[in-house]
mmCIF file of C-alpha atoms and ligand atoms in Angstrom:
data_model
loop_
_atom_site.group_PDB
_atom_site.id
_atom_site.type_symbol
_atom_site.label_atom_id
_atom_site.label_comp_id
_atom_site.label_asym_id
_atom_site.label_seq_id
_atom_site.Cartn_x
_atom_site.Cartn_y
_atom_site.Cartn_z
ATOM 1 C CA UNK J 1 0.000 0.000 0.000
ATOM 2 C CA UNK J 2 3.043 2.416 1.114
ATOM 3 C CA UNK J 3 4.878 1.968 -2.718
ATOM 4 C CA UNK J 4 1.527 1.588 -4.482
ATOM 5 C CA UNK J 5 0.357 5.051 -3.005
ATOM 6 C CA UNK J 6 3.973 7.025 -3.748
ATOM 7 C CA UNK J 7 3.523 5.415 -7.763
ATOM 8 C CA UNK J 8 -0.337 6.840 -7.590
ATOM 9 C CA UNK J 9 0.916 10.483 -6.044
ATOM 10 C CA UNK J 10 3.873 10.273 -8.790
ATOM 11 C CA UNK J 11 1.876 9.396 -11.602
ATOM 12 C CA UNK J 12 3.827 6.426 -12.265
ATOM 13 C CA UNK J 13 0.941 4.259 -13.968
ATOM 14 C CA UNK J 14 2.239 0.612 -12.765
ATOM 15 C CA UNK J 15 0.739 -3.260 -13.137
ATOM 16 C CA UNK J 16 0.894 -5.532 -9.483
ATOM 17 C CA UNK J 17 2.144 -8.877 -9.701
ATOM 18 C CA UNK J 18 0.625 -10.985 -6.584
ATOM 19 C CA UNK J 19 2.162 -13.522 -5.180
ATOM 20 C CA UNK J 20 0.683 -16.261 -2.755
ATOM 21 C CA UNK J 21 1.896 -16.043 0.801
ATOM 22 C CA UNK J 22 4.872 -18.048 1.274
ATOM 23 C CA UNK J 23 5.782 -18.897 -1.900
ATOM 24 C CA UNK J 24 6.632 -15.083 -2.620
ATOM 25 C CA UNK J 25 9.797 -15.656 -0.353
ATOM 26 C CA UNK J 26 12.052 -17.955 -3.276
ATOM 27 C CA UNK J 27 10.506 -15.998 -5.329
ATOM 28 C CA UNK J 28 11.780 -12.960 -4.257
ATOM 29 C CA UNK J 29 15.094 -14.136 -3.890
ATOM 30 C CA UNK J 30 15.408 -15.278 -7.491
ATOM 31 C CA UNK J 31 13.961 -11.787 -8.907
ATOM 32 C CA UNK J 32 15.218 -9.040 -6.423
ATOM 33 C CA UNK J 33 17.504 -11.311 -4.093
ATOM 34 C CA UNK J 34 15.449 -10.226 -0.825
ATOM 35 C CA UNK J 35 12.708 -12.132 0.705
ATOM 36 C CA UNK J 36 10.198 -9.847 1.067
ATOM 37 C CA UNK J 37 7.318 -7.731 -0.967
ATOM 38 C CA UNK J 38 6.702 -5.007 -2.006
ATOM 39 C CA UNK J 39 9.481 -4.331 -4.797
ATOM 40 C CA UNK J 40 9.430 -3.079 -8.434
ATOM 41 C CA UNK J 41 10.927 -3.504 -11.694
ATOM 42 C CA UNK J 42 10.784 -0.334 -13.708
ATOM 43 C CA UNK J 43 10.329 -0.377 -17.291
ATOM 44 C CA UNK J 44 14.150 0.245 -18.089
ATOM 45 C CA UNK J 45 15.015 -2.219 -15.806
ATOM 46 C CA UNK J 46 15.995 -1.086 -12.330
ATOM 47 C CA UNK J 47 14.715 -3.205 -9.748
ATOM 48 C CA UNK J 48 14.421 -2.413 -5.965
ATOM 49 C CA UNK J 49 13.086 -4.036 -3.142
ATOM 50 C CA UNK J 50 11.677 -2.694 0.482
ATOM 51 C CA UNK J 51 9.180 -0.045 0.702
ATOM 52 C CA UNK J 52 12.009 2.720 1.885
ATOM 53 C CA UNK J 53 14.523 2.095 0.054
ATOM 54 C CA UNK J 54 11.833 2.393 -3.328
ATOM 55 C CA UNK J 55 10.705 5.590 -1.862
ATOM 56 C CA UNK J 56 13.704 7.143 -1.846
ATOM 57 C CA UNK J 57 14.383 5.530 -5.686
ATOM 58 C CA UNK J 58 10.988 7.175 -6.682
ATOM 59 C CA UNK J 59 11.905 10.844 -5.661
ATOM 60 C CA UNK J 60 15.167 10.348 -7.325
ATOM 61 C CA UNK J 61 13.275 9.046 -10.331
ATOM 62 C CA UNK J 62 10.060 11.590 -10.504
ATOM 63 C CA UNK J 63 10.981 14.515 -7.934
ATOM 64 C CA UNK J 64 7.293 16.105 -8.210
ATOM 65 C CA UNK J 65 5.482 15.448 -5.595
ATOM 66 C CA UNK J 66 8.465 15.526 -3.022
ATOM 67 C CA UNK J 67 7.858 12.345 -0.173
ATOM 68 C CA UNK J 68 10.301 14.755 1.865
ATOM 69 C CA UNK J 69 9.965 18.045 3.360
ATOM 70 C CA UNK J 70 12.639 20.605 1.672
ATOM 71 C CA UNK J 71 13.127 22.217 5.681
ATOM 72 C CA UNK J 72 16.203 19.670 7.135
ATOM 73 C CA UNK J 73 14.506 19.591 11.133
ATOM 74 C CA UNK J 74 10.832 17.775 9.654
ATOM 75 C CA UNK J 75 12.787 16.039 6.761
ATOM 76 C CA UNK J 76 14.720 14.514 9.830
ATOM 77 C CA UNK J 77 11.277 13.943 11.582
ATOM 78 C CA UNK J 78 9.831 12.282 8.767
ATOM 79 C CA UNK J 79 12.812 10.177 8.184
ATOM 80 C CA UNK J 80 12.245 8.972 12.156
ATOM 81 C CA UNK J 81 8.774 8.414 11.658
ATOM 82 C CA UNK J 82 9.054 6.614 8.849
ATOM 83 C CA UNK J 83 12.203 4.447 9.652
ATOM 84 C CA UNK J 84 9.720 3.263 13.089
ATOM 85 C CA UNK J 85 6.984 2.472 11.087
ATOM 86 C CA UNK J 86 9.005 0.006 8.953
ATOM 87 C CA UNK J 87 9.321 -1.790 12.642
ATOM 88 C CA UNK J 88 5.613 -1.111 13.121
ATOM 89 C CA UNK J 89 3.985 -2.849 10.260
ATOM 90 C CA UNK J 90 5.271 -5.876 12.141
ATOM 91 C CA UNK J 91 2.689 -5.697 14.517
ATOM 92 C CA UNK J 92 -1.000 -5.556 12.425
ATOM 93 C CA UNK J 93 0.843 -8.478 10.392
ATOM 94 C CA UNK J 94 1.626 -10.257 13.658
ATOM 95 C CA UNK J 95 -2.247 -9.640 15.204
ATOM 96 C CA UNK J 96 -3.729 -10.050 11.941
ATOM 97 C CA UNK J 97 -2.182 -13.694 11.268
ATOM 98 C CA UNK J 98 -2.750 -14.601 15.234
ATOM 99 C CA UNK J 99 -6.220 -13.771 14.903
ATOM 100 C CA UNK J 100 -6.598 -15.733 10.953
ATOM 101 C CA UNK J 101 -5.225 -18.978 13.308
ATOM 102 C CA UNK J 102 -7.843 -18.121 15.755
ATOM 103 C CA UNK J 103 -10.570 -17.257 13.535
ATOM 104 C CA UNK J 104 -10.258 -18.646 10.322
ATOM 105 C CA UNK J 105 -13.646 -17.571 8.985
ATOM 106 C CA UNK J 106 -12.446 -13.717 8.520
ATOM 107 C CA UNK J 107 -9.771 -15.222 5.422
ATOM 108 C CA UNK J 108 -12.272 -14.391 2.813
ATOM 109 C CA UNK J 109 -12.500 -11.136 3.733
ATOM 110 C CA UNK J 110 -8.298 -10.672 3.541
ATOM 111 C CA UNK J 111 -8.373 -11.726 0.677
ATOM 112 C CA UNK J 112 -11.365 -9.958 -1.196
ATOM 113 C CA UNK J 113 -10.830 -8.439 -4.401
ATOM 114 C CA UNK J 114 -7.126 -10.742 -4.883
ATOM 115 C CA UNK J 115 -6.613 -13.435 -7.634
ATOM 116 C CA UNK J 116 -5.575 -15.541 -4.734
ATOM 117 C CA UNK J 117 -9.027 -15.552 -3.116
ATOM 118 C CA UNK J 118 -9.364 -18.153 -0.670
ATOM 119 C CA UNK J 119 -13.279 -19.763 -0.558
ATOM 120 C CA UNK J 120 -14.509 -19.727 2.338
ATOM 121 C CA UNK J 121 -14.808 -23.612 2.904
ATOM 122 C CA UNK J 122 -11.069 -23.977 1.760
ATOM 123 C CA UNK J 123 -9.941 -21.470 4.748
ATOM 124 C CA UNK J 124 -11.850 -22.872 7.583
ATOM 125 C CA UNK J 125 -9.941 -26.074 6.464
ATOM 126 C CA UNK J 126 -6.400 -24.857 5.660
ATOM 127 C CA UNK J 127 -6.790 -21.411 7.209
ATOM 128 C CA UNK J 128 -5.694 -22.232 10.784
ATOM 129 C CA UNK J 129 -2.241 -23.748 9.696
ATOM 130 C CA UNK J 130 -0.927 -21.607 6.801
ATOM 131 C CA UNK J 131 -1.735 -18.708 9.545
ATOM 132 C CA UNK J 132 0.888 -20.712 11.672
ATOM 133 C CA UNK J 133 3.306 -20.819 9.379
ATOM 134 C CA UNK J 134 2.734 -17.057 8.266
ATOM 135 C CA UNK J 135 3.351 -16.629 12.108
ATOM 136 C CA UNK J 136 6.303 -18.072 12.283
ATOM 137 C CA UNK J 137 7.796 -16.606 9.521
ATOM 138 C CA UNK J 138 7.118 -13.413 11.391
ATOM 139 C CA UNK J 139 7.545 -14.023 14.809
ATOM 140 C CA UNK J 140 4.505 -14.010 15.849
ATOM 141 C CA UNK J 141 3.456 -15.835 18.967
ATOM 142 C CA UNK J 142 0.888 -15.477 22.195
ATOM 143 C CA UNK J 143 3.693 -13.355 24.141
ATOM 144 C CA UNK J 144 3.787 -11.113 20.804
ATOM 145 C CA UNK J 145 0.275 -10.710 20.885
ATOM 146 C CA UNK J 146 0.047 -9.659 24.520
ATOM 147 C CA UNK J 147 3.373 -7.468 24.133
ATOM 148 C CA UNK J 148 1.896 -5.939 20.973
ATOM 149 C CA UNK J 149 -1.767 -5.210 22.423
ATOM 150 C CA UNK J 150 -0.129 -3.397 25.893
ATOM 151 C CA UNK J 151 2.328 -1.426 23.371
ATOM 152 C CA UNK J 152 -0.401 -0.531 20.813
ATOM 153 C CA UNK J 153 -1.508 2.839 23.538
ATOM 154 C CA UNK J 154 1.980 4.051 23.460
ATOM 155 C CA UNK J 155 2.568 3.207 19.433
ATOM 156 C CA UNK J 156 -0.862 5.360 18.771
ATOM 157 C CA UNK J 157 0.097 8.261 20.990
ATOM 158 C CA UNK J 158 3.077 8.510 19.166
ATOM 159 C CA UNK J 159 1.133 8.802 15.985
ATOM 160 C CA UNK J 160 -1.422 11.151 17.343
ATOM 161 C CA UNK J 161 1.698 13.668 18.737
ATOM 162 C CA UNK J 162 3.110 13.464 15.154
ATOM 163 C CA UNK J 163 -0.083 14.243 13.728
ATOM 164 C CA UNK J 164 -0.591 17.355 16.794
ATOM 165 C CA UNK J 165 2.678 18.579 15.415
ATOM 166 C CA UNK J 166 1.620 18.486 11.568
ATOM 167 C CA UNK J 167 4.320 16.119 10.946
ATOM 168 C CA UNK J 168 1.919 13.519 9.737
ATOM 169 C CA UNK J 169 -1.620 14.437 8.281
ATOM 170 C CA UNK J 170 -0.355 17.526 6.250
ATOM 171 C CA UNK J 171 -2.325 18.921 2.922
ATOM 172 C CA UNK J 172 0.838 16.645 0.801
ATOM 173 C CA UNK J 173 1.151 13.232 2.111
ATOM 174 C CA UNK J 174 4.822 12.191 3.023
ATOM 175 C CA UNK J 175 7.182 9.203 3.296
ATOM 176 C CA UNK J 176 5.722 8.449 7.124
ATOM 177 C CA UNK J 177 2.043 9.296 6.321
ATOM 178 C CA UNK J 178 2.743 6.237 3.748
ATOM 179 C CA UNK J 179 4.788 4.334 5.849
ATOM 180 C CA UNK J 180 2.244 4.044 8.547
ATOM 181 C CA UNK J 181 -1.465 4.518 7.941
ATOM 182 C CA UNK J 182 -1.510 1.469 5.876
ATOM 183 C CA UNK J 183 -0.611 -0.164 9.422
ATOM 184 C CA UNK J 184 -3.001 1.774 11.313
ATOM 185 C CA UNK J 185 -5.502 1.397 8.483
ATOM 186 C CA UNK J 186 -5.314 -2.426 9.252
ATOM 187 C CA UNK J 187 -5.603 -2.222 12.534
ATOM 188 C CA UNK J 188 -9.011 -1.011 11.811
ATOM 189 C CA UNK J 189 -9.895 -3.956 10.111
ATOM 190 C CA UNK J 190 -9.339 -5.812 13.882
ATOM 191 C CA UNK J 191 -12.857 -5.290 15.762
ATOM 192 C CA UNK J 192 -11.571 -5.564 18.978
ATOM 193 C CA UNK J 193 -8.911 -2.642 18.323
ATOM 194 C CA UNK J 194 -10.488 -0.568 16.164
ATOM 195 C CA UNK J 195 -11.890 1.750 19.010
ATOM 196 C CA UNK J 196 -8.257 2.244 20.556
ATOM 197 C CA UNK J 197 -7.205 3.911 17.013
ATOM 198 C CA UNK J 198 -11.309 5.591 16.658
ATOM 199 C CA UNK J 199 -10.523 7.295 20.188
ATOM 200 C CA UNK J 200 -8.079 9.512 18.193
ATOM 201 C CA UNK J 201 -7.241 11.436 15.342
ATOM 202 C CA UNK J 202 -5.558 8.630 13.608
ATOM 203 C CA UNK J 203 -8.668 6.913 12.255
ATOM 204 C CA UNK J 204 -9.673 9.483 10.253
ATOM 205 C CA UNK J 205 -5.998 10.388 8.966
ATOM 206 C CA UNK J 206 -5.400 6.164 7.897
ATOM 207 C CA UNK J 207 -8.971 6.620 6.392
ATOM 208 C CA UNK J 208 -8.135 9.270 4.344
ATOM 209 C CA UNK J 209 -5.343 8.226 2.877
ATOM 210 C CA UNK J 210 -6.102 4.483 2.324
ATOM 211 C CA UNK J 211 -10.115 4.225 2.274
ATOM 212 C CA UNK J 212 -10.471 1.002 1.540
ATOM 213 C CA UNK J 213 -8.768 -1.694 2.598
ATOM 214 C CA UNK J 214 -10.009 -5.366 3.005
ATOM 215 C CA UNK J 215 -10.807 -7.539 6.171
ATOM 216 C CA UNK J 216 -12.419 -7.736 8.475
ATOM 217 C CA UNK J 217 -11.567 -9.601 12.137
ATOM 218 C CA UNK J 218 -14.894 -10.155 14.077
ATOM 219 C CA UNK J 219 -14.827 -8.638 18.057
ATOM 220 C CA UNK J 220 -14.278 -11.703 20.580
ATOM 221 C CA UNK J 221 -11.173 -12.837 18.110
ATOM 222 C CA UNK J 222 -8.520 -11.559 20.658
ATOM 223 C CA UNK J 223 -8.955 -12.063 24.773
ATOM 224 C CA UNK J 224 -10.653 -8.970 26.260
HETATM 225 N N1 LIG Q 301 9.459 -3.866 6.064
HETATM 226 C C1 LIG Q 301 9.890 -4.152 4.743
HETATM 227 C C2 LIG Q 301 9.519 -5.592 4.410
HETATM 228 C C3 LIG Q 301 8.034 -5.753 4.313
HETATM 229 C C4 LIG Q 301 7.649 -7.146 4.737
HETATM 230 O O1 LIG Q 301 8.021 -7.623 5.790
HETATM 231 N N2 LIG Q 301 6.815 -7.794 3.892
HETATM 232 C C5 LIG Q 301 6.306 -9.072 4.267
HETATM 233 C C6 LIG Q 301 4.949 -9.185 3.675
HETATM 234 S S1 LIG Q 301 4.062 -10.416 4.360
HETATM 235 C C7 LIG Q 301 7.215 -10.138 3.688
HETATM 236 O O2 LIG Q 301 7.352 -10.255 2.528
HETATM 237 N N3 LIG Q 301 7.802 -10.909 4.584
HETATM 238 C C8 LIG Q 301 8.611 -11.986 4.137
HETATM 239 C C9 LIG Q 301 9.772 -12.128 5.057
HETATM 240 O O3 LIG Q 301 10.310 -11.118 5.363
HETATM 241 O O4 LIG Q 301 10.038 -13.242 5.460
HETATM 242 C C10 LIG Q 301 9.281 -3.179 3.751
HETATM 243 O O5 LIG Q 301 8.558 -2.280 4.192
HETATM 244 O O6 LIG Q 301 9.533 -3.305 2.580
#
């Protein structure tokens, strides 16, 4: 969402190639030797991988709109932002994937709208385990998901003081605005969580810039 968004501000018309969980990682190693999505091949050829590193590739390549302020103090701040909210996407992935294992039924709705759409009967089956081995891959565990829910107060009153200070919500969307409202965004998409983000500002600002977004996690998914 963070890439696709900078080649939508930049007016770089470009085509996504989906992968299926999992299988992405080889394939990422044979094509942009890193194991991870998002990256992009442009047309003449230059390949990067990792949504920071391409942001910084696509103001090099199209300037207009700038992802960075011009004024060095909230260029730094943006950098900061930005460089956390790489660390932060881990943890919607990690709650999202605990709560597939845990409720299997809300795969459909994660996947609405892809060419890997998984039916619904398939994910009740399967669901459960390729959520365990998505949350392995990342880390996540029950101790994550109990860190990450007693962290997720601080995390959004971080975002809500950088959006106070006009370092994140401003008229031109930069580098952190894209780096982290697609994380807040799906934190939305978790029932039970959604009205820690709705009791601030930073509802409204993930909104904005990333309206829709599928999923949906029903409430009673994580333990009250
Ligand atoms: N944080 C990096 C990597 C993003 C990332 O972790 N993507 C996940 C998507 S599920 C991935 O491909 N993980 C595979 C892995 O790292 O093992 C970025 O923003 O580009």
């Amino acid at each position: 969402m963070t890439v696709a968004r900078a080649l939508e501000l930049k007016g770089v018309p470009y085509r996504t190639v989906e992968l299926p969980e999992l299988v992405h990682i080889p394939h990422q190693r044979l094509r942009f030797g890193g194991r991870s999505v998002p990256a992009v091949r442009f047309e003449d050829g230059v390949k990067e991988i990792g949504s920071r590193p391409l942001l910084r590739l696509l103001d090099e390549r199209v300037p207009e709109p700038p992802l960075l302020p011009a004024d060095p103090d909230l260029r730094a701040r943006v950098l900061d932002l930005e460089a956390w909210g790489d660390e932060f996407q881990g943890v919607p992935r990690r709650l999202i994937f605990w709560g597939l294992r845990r409720t299997s039924s809300a795969f459909p709705s994660y996947t609405e709208g892809s060419r890997w759409r998984v039916p619904a009967a398939v994910s009740r089956v399967v669901g459960p385990g390729v959520a365990g081995m998505v949350m392995r891959v990342h880390g996540a565990s029950d101790e994550t998901t109990r860190e990450d829910l007693e962290a997720l107060p601080g995390h959004l009153a971080r975002i809500e003081a950088a959006i106070g200070d006009g370092v994140l919500g401003g008229e031109q969307p930069n580098a952190a605005d894209l780096q982290l409202a697609p994380s807040v965004r799906l934190l939305l998409t978790l029932d039970d969580v959604a009205p820690l983000v709705e009791s601030g500002r930073a509802a409204a600002w993930a909104r904005a810039l990333f309206p829709d977004v599928p999923g949906r996690m029903p409430a009673g998914t994580f333990p009250t």
